[in-house]
CSV table of C-alpha atoms (C1' of nucleotides) in Angstrom, one decimal:
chain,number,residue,atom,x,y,z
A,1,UNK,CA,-3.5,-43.9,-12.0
A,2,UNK,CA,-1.8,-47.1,-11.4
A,3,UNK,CA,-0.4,-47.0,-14.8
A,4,UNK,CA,1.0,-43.9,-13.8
A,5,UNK,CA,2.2,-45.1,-10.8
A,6,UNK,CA,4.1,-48.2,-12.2
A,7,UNK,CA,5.8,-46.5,-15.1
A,8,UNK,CA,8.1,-44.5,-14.5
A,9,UNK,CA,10.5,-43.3,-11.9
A,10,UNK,CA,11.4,-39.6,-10.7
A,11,UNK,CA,13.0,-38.3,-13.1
A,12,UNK,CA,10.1,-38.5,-15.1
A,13,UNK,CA,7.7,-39.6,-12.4
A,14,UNK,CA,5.3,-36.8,-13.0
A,15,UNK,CA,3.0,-37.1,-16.3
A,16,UNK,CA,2.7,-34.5,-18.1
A,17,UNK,CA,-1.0,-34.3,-18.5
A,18,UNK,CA,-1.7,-33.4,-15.0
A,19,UNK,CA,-3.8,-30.6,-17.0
A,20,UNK,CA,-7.2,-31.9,-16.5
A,21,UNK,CA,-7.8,-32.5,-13.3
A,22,UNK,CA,-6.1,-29.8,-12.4
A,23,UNK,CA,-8.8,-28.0,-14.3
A,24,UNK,CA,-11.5,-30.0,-13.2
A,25,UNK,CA,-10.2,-28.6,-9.7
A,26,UNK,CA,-9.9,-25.4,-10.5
A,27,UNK,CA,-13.7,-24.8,-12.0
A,28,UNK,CA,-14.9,-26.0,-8.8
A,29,UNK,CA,-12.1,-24.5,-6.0
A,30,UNK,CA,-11.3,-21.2,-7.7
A,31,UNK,CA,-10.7,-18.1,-6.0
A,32,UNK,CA,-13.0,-15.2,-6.7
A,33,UNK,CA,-11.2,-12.0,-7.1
A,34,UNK,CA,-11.9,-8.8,-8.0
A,35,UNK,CA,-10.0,-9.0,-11.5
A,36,UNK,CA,-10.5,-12.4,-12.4
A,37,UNK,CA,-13.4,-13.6,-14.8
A,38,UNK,CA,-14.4,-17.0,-13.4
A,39,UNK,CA,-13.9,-20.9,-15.6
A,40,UNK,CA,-17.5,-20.9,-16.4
A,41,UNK,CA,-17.1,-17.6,-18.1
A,42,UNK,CA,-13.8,-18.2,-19.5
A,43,UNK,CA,-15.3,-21.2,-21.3
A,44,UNK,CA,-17.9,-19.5,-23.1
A,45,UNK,CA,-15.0,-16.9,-24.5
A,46,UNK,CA,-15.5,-13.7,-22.3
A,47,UNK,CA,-12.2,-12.8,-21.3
A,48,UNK,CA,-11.7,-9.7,-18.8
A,49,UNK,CA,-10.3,-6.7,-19.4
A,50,UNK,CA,-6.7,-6.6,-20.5
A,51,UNK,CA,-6.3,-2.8,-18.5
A,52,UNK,CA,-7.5,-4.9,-15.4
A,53,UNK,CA,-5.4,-7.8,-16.0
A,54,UNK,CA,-2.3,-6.0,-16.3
A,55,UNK,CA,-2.9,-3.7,-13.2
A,56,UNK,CA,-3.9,-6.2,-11.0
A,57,UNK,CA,-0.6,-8.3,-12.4
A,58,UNK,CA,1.8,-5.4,-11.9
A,59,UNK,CA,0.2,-4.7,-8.2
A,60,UNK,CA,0.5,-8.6,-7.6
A,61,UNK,CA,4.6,-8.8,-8.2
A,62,UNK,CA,6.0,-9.6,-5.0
A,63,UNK,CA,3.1,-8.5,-3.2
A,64,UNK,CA,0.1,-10.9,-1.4
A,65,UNK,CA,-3.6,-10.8,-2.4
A,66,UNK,CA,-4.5,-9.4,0.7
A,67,UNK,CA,-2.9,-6.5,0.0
A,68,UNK,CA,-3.1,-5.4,-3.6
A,69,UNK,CA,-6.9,-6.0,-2.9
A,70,UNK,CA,-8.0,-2.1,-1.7
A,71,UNK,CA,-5.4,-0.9,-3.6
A,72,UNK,CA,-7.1,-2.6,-7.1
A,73,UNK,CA,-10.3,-1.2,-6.1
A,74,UNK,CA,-8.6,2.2,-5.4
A,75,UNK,CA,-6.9,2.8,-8.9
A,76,UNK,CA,-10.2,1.2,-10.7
A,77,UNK,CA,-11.9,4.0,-9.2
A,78,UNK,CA,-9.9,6.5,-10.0
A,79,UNK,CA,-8.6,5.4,-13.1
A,80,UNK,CA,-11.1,2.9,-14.9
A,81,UNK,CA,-9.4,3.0,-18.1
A,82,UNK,CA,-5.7,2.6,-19.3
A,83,UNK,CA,-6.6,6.1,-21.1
A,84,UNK,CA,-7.9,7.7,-18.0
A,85,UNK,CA,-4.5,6.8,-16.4
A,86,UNK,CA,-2.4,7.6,-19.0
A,87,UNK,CA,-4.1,11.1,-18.9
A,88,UNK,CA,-3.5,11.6,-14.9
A,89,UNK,CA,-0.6,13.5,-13.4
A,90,UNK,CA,2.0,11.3,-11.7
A,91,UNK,CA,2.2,12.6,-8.3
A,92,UNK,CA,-1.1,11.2,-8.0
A,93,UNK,CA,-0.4,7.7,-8.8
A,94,UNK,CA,2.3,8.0,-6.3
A,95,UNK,CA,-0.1,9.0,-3.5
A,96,UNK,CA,-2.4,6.1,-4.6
A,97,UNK,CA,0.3,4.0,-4.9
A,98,UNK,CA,1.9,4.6,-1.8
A,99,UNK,CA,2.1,2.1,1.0
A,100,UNK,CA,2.5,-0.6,-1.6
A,101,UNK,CA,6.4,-1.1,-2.0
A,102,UNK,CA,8.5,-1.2,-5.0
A,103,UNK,CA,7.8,2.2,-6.4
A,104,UNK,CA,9.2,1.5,-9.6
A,105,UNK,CA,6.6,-0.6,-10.1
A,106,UNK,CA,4.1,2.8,-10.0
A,107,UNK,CA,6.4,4.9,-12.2
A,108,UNK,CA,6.7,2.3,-14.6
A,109,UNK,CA,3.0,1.4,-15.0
A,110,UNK,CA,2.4,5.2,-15.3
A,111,UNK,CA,4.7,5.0,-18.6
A,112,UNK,CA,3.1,1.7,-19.6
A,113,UNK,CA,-0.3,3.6,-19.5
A,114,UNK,CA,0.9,6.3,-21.8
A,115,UNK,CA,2.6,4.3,-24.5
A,116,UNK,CA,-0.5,2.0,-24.4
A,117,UNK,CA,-3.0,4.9,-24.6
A,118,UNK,CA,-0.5,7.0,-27.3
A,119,UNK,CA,1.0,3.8,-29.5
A,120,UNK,CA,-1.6,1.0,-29.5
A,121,UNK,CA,-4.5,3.4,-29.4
A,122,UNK,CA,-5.5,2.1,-25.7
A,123,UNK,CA,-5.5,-1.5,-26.2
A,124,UNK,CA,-2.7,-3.6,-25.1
A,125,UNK,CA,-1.0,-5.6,-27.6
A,126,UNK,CA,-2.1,-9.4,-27.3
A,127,UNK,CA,1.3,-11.0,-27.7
A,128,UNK,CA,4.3,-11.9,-25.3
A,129,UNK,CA,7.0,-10.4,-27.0
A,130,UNK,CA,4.6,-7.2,-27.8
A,131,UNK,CA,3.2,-6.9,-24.1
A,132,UNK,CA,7.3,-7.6,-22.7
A,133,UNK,CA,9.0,-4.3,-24.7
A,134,UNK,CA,6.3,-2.2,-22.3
A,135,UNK,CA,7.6,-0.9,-19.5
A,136,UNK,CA,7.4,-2.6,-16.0
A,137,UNK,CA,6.3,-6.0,-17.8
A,138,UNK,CA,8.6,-8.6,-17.5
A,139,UNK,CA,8.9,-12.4,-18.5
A,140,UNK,CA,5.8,-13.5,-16.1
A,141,UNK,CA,3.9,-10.5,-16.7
A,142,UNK,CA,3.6,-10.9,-20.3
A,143,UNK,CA,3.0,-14.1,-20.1
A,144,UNK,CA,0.8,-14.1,-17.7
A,145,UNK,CA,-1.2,-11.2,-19.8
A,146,UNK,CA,-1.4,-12.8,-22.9
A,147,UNK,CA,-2.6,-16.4,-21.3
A,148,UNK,CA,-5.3,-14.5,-19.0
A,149,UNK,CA,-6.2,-12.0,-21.0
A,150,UNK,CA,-6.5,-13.5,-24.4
A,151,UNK,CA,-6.0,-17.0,-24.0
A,152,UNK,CA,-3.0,-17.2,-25.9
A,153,UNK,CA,-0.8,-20.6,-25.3
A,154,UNK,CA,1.5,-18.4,-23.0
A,155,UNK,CA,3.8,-20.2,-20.3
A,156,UNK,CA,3.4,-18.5,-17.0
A,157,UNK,CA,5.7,-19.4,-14.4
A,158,UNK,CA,5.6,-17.5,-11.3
A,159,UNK,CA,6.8,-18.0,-7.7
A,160,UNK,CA,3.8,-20.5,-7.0
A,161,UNK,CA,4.2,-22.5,-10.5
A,162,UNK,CA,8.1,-22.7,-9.6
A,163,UNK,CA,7.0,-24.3,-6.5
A,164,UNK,CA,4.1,-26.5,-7.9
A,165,UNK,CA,6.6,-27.8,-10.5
A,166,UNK,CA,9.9,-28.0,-8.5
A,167,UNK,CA,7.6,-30.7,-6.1
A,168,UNK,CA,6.0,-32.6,-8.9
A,169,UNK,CA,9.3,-33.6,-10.6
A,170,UNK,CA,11.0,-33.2,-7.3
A,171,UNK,CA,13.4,-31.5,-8.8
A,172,UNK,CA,17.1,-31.0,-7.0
A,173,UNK,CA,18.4,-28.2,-8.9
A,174,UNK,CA,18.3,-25.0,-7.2
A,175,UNK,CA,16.6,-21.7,-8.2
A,176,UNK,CA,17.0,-19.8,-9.9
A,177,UNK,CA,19.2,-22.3,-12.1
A,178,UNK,CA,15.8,-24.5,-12.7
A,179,UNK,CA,14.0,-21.8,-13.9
A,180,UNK,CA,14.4,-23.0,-17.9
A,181,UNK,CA,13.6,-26.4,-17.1
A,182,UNK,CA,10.7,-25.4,-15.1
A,183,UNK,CA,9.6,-22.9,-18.2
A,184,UNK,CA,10.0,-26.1,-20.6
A,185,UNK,CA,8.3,-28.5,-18.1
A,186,UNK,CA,5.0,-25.9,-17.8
A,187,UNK,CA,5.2,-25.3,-21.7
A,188,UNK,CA,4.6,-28.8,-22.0
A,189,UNK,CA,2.1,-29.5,-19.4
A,190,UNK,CA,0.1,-26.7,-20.7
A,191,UNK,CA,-3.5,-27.4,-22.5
A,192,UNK,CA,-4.0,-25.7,-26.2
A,193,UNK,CA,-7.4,-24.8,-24.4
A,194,UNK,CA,-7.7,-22.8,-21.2
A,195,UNK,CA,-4.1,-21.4,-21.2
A,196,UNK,CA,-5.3,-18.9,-19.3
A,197,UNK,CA,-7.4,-21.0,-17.0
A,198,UNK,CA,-4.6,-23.3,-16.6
A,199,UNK,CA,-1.8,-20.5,-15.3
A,200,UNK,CA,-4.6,-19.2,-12.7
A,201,UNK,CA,-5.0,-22.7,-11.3
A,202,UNK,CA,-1.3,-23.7,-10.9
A,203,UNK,CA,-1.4,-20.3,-9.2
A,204,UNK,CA,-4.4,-20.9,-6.9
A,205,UNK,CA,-2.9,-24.4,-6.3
A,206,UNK,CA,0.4,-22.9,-5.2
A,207,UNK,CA,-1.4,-20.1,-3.1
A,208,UNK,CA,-4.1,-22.3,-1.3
A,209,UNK,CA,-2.5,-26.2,-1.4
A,210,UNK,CA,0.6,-26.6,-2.3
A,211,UNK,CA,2.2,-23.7,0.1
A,212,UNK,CA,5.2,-23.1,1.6
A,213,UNK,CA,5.2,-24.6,5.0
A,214,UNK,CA,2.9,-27.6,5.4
A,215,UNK,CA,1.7,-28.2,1.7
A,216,UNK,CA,-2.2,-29.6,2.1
A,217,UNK,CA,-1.4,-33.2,-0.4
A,218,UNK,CA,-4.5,-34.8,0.9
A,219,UNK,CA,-6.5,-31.9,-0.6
A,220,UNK,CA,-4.3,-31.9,-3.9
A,221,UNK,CA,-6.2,-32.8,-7.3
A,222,UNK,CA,-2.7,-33.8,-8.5
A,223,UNK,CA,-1.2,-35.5,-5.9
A,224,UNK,CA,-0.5,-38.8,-7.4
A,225,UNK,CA,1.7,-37.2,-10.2
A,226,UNK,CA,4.3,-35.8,-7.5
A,227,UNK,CA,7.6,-36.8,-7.0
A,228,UNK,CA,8.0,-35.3,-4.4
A,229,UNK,CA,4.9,-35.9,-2.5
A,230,UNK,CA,5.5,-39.8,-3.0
A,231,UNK,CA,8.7,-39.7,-1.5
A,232,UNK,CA,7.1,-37.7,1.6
A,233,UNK,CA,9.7,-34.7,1.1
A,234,UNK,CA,7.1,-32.3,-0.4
A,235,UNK,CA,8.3,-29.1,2.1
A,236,UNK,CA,11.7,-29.5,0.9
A,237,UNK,CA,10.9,-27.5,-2.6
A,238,UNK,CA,12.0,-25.6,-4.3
A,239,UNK,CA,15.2,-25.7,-3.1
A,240,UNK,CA,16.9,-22.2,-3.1
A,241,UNK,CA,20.4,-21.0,-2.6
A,242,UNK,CA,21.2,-19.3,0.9
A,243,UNK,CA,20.5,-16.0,1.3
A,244,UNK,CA,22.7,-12.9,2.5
A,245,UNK,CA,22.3,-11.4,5.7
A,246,UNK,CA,21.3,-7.8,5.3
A,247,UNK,CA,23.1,-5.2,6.5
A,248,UNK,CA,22.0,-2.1,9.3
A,249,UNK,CA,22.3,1.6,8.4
A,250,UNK,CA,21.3,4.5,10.4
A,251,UNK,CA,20.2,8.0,10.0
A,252,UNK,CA,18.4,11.5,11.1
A,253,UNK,CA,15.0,12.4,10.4
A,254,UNK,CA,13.8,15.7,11.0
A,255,UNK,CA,9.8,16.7,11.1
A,256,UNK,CA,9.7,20.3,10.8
A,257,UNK,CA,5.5,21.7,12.2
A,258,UNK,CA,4.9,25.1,11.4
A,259,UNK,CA,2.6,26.7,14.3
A,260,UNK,CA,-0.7,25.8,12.0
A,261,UNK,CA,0.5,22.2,12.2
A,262,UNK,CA,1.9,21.7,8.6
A,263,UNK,CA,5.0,19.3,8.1
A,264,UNK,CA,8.1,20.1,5.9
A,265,UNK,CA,8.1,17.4,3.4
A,266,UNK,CA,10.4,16.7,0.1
A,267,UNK,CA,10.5,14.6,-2.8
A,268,UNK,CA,13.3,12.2,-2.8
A,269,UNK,CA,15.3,11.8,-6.7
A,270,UNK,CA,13.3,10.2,-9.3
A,271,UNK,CA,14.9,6.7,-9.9
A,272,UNK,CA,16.4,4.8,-6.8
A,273,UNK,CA,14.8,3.6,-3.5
A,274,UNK,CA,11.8,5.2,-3.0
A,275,UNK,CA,12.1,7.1,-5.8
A,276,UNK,CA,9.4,9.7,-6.6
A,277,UNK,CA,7.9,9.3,-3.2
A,278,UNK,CA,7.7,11.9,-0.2
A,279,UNK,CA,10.1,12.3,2.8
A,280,UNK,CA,10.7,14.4,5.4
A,281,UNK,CA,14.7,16.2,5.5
A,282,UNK,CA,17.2,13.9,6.3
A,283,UNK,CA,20.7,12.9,6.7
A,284,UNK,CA,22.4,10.7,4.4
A,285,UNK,CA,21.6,6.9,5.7
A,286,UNK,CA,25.0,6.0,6.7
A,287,UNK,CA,26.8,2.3,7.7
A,288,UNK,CA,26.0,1.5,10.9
A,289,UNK,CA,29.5,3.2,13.0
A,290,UNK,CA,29.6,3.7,16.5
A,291,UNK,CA,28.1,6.8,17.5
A,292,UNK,CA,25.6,8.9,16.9
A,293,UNK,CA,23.7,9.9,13.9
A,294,UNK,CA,24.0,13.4,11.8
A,295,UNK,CA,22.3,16.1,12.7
A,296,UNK,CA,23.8,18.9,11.0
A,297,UNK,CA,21.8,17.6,8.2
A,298,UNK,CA,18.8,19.3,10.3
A,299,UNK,CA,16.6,21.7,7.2
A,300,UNK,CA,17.2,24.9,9.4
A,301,UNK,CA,18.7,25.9,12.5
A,302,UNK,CA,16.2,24.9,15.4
A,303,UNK,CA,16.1,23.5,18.8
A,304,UNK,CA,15.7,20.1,17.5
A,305,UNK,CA,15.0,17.3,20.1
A,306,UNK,CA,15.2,13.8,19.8
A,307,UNK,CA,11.7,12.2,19.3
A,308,UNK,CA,12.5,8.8,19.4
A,309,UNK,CA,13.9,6.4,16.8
A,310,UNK,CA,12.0,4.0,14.1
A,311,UNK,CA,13.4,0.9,12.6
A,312,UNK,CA,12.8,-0.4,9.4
A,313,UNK,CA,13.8,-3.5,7.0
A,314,UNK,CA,14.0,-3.2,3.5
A,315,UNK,CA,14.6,-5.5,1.3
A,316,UNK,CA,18.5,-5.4,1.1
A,317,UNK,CA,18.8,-3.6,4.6
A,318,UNK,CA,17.5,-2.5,7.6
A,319,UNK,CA,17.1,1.3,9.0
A,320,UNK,CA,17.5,2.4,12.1
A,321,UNK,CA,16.4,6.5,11.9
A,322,UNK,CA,16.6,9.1,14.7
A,323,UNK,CA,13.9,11.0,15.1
A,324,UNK,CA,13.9,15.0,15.7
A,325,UNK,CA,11.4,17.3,15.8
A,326,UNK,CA,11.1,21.4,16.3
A,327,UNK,CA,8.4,24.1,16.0
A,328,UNK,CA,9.2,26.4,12.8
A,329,UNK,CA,8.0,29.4,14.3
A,330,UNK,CA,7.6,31.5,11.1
A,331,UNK,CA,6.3,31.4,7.4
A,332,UNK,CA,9.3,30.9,6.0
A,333,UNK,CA,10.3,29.2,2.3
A,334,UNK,CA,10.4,25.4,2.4
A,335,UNK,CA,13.3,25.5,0.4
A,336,UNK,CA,12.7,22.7,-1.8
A,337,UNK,CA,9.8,21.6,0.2
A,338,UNK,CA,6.7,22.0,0.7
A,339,UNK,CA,4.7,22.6,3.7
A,340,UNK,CA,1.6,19.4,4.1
A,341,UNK,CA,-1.5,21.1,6.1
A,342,UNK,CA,-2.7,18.2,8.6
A,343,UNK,CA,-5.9,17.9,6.3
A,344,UNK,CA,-3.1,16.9,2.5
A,345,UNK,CA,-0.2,15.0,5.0
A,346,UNK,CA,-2.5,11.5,5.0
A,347,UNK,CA,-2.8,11.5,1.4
A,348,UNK,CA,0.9,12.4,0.7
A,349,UNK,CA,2.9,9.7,-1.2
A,350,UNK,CA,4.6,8.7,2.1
A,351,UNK,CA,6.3,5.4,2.2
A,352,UNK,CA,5.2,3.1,4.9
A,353,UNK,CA,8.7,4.4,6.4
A,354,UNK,CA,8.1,8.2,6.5
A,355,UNK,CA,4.7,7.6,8.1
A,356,UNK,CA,6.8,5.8,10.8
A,357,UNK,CA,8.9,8.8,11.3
A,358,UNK,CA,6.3,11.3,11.1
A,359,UNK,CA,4.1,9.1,13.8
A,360,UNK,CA,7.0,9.0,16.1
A,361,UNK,CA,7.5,12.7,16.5
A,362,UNK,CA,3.2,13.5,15.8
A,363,UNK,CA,1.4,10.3,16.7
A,364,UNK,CA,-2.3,10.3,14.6
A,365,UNK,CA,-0.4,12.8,12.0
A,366,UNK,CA,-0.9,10.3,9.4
A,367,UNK,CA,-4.0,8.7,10.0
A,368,UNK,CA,-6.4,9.0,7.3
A,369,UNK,CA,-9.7,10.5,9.2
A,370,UNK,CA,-12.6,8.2,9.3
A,371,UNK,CA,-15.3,10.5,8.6
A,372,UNK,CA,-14.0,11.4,5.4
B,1,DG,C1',24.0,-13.1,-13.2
B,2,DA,C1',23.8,-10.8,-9.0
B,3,DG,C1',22.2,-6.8,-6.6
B,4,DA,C1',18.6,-3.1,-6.0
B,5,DC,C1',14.1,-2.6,-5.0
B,6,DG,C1',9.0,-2.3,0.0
B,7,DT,C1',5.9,-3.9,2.8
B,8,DG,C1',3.0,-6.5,6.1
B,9,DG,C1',1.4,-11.0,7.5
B,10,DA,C1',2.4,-15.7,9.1
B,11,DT,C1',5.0,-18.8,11.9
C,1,DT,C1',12.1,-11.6,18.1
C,2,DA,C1',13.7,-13.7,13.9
C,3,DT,C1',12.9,-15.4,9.5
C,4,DC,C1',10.5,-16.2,5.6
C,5,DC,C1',8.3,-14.7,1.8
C,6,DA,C1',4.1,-13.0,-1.9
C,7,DA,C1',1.4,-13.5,-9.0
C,8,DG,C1',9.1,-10.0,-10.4
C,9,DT,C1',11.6,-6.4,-13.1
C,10,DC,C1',15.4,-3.8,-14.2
C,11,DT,C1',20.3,-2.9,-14.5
DNA sequence: GAGACGTGGAT
DNA sequence: TATCCAAGTCT
């Protein structure tokens, strides 16, 4: 410690073998989840399940624990194999999927499932570059895979290890330009042993000490390697470039109920935002103009009034929709619709959005009923 | 390389 | 209310 201490300066302030007790923490301060196999397991060999890794993985991109939780434990369920999967129909990983965000990511692991089942016999392959050609598995992903799944000497580098290492070299070079430098800086600090174990415990170290806002140092097994932490400015990685402001668009949303309580509802174009999932008709979502919003783009003629308006923020912009309802009075063709019965319109793949526009004009409409 | 691509929780 | 942001990938 003191050696470490009086060695060196920031630049290379950090050691690089920060890898044991780092370990040491993680065997004792490790999170229990659902997908993970736990250190004392990992160290005898048993590895978990490579279908499990990767789902949980793909569920985890840009989305918190909290959430991809029920939704794990959902497609597990229903899907306990990468065959079982592969074999469902699509439409029903979209209704499972839905709620979760970046649909892509459930189209994608739908073709994943059927290249793994149909070309590698229903294993994964148990490289990087062989897991990264699959579809919806990127550079973290695969390495991430390959290090969890079968321990190979894979470096992971995800939001919390950018984070983690950005701090411990105090590093002043933006993201994502550091990202390289970070990649070279975890490839070195990375053990031969416990690859695997070692990229879940920068993880759990980034999620549960070093966070964010208010980074816990006096709890931190590595604290004395940070650059950052010794010159008191810990908060102040990674440093980012700024971000754009997003802009508004606005738009009509029309819930057509038959007299037995059905709703009109579409599928939006396969690729694209929300692509794959439900809607209800719509107007095109327009720039923001003074003015009101379309509705000629109403499905039918109707006596369609205005049921209130829902807003929305998306990634790269926020949606204000206008809300109209009327009573279909007839069986009529949906067009290219279809017509959800109260009982299906819960377990339709509805973006969180379209529930928000089908509560405002039938509150409860897409409440999932508790007694099943 | 920059923009598209969701959502809900925390501060 | 506003802002950030969480185990990224694809084009």
């Amino acid at each position: 410690m003191a050696r470490r201490e009086a060695s060196v300066t920031d630049a290379q302030a950090s050691s690089t073998d920060f890898s044991s007790p780092l370990l040491a923490w993680y065997d004792r301060h490790h999170r229990s989840l659902p997908w993970r196999t736990p250190p004392d397991e990992t160290k005898l060999g048993v590895l978990p399940d490579p279908y499990r890794v990767w789902l949980s993985e793909v569920m985890l991109q840009q989305t918190t624990v909290g959430a991809v939780k029920r939704y794990f434990e959902a497609f597990t369920d229903a899907w306990p194999t990468v065959e079982a999967l592969a074999a469902s129909h699509s439409d029903e990983v979209m209704k499972a999927w839905a709620g979760l965000g970046y649909y892509s990511r459930a189209r994608n692991l739908k073709k994943c499932a059927e290249t793994v089942a149909s070309e590698y016999s229903g294993r994964f392959p148990d490289t990087e570059a062989g897991l990264k050609a699959l579809p919806g598995i990127g550079d973290y992903t695969a390495a991430a895979i390959a290090a969890i799944a079968f321990n190979r000497p894979a470096a992971v580098v995800d939001g919390n290890i950018e984070r983690v290492i950005t701090r411990l070299y105090a590093m002043e070079t933006p993201l994502p330009q550091a990202k390289p430098e970070i990649r070279a800086l975890v490839a070195k600090a990375m053990p031969q042993h416990r690859p695997g174990d070692f990229a879940q415990a920068m993880m759990d170290l980034g999620a549960t000490i070093c966070t964010p806002r208010k980074p816990a140092c006096v709890l931190c097994p590595i604290t004395e390697d940070c650059a950052a932490r010794r010159k008191g400015i810990a908060e102040r990685f990674p440093l980012k470039a700024p971000k754009k402001e997003k802009p508004t668009r606005i738009g009509a949303a029309f819930v057509a109920m038959r007299s037995d309580g059905s709703v009109l509802l579409r599928k939006r174009p396969a690729s694209g935002l929300l692509g794959g999932m439900a809607e209800v008709p719509g107007s095109h979502w327009t720039a923001r103009q003074d003015g009101v919003s379309d509705v000629t783009a109403a499905p039918f003629p109707a006596a369609w009034r205005p049921s209130g308006s829902i807003h929305h923020v998306f990634t790269h912009f926020a949606l204000e929709l206008f809300v109209f309802k009327a009573e279909f009075p007839r069986t009529a063709s949906p067009g290219d619709g279809w017509w959800s019965s109260p009982d299906a319109l819960p377990g339709e793949a509805l973006p969180t959005v379209m529930k928000k526009v089908i509560e405002a004009a039938i509150p409860g409409a897409t409440k999932k009923s508790r007694k099943g």
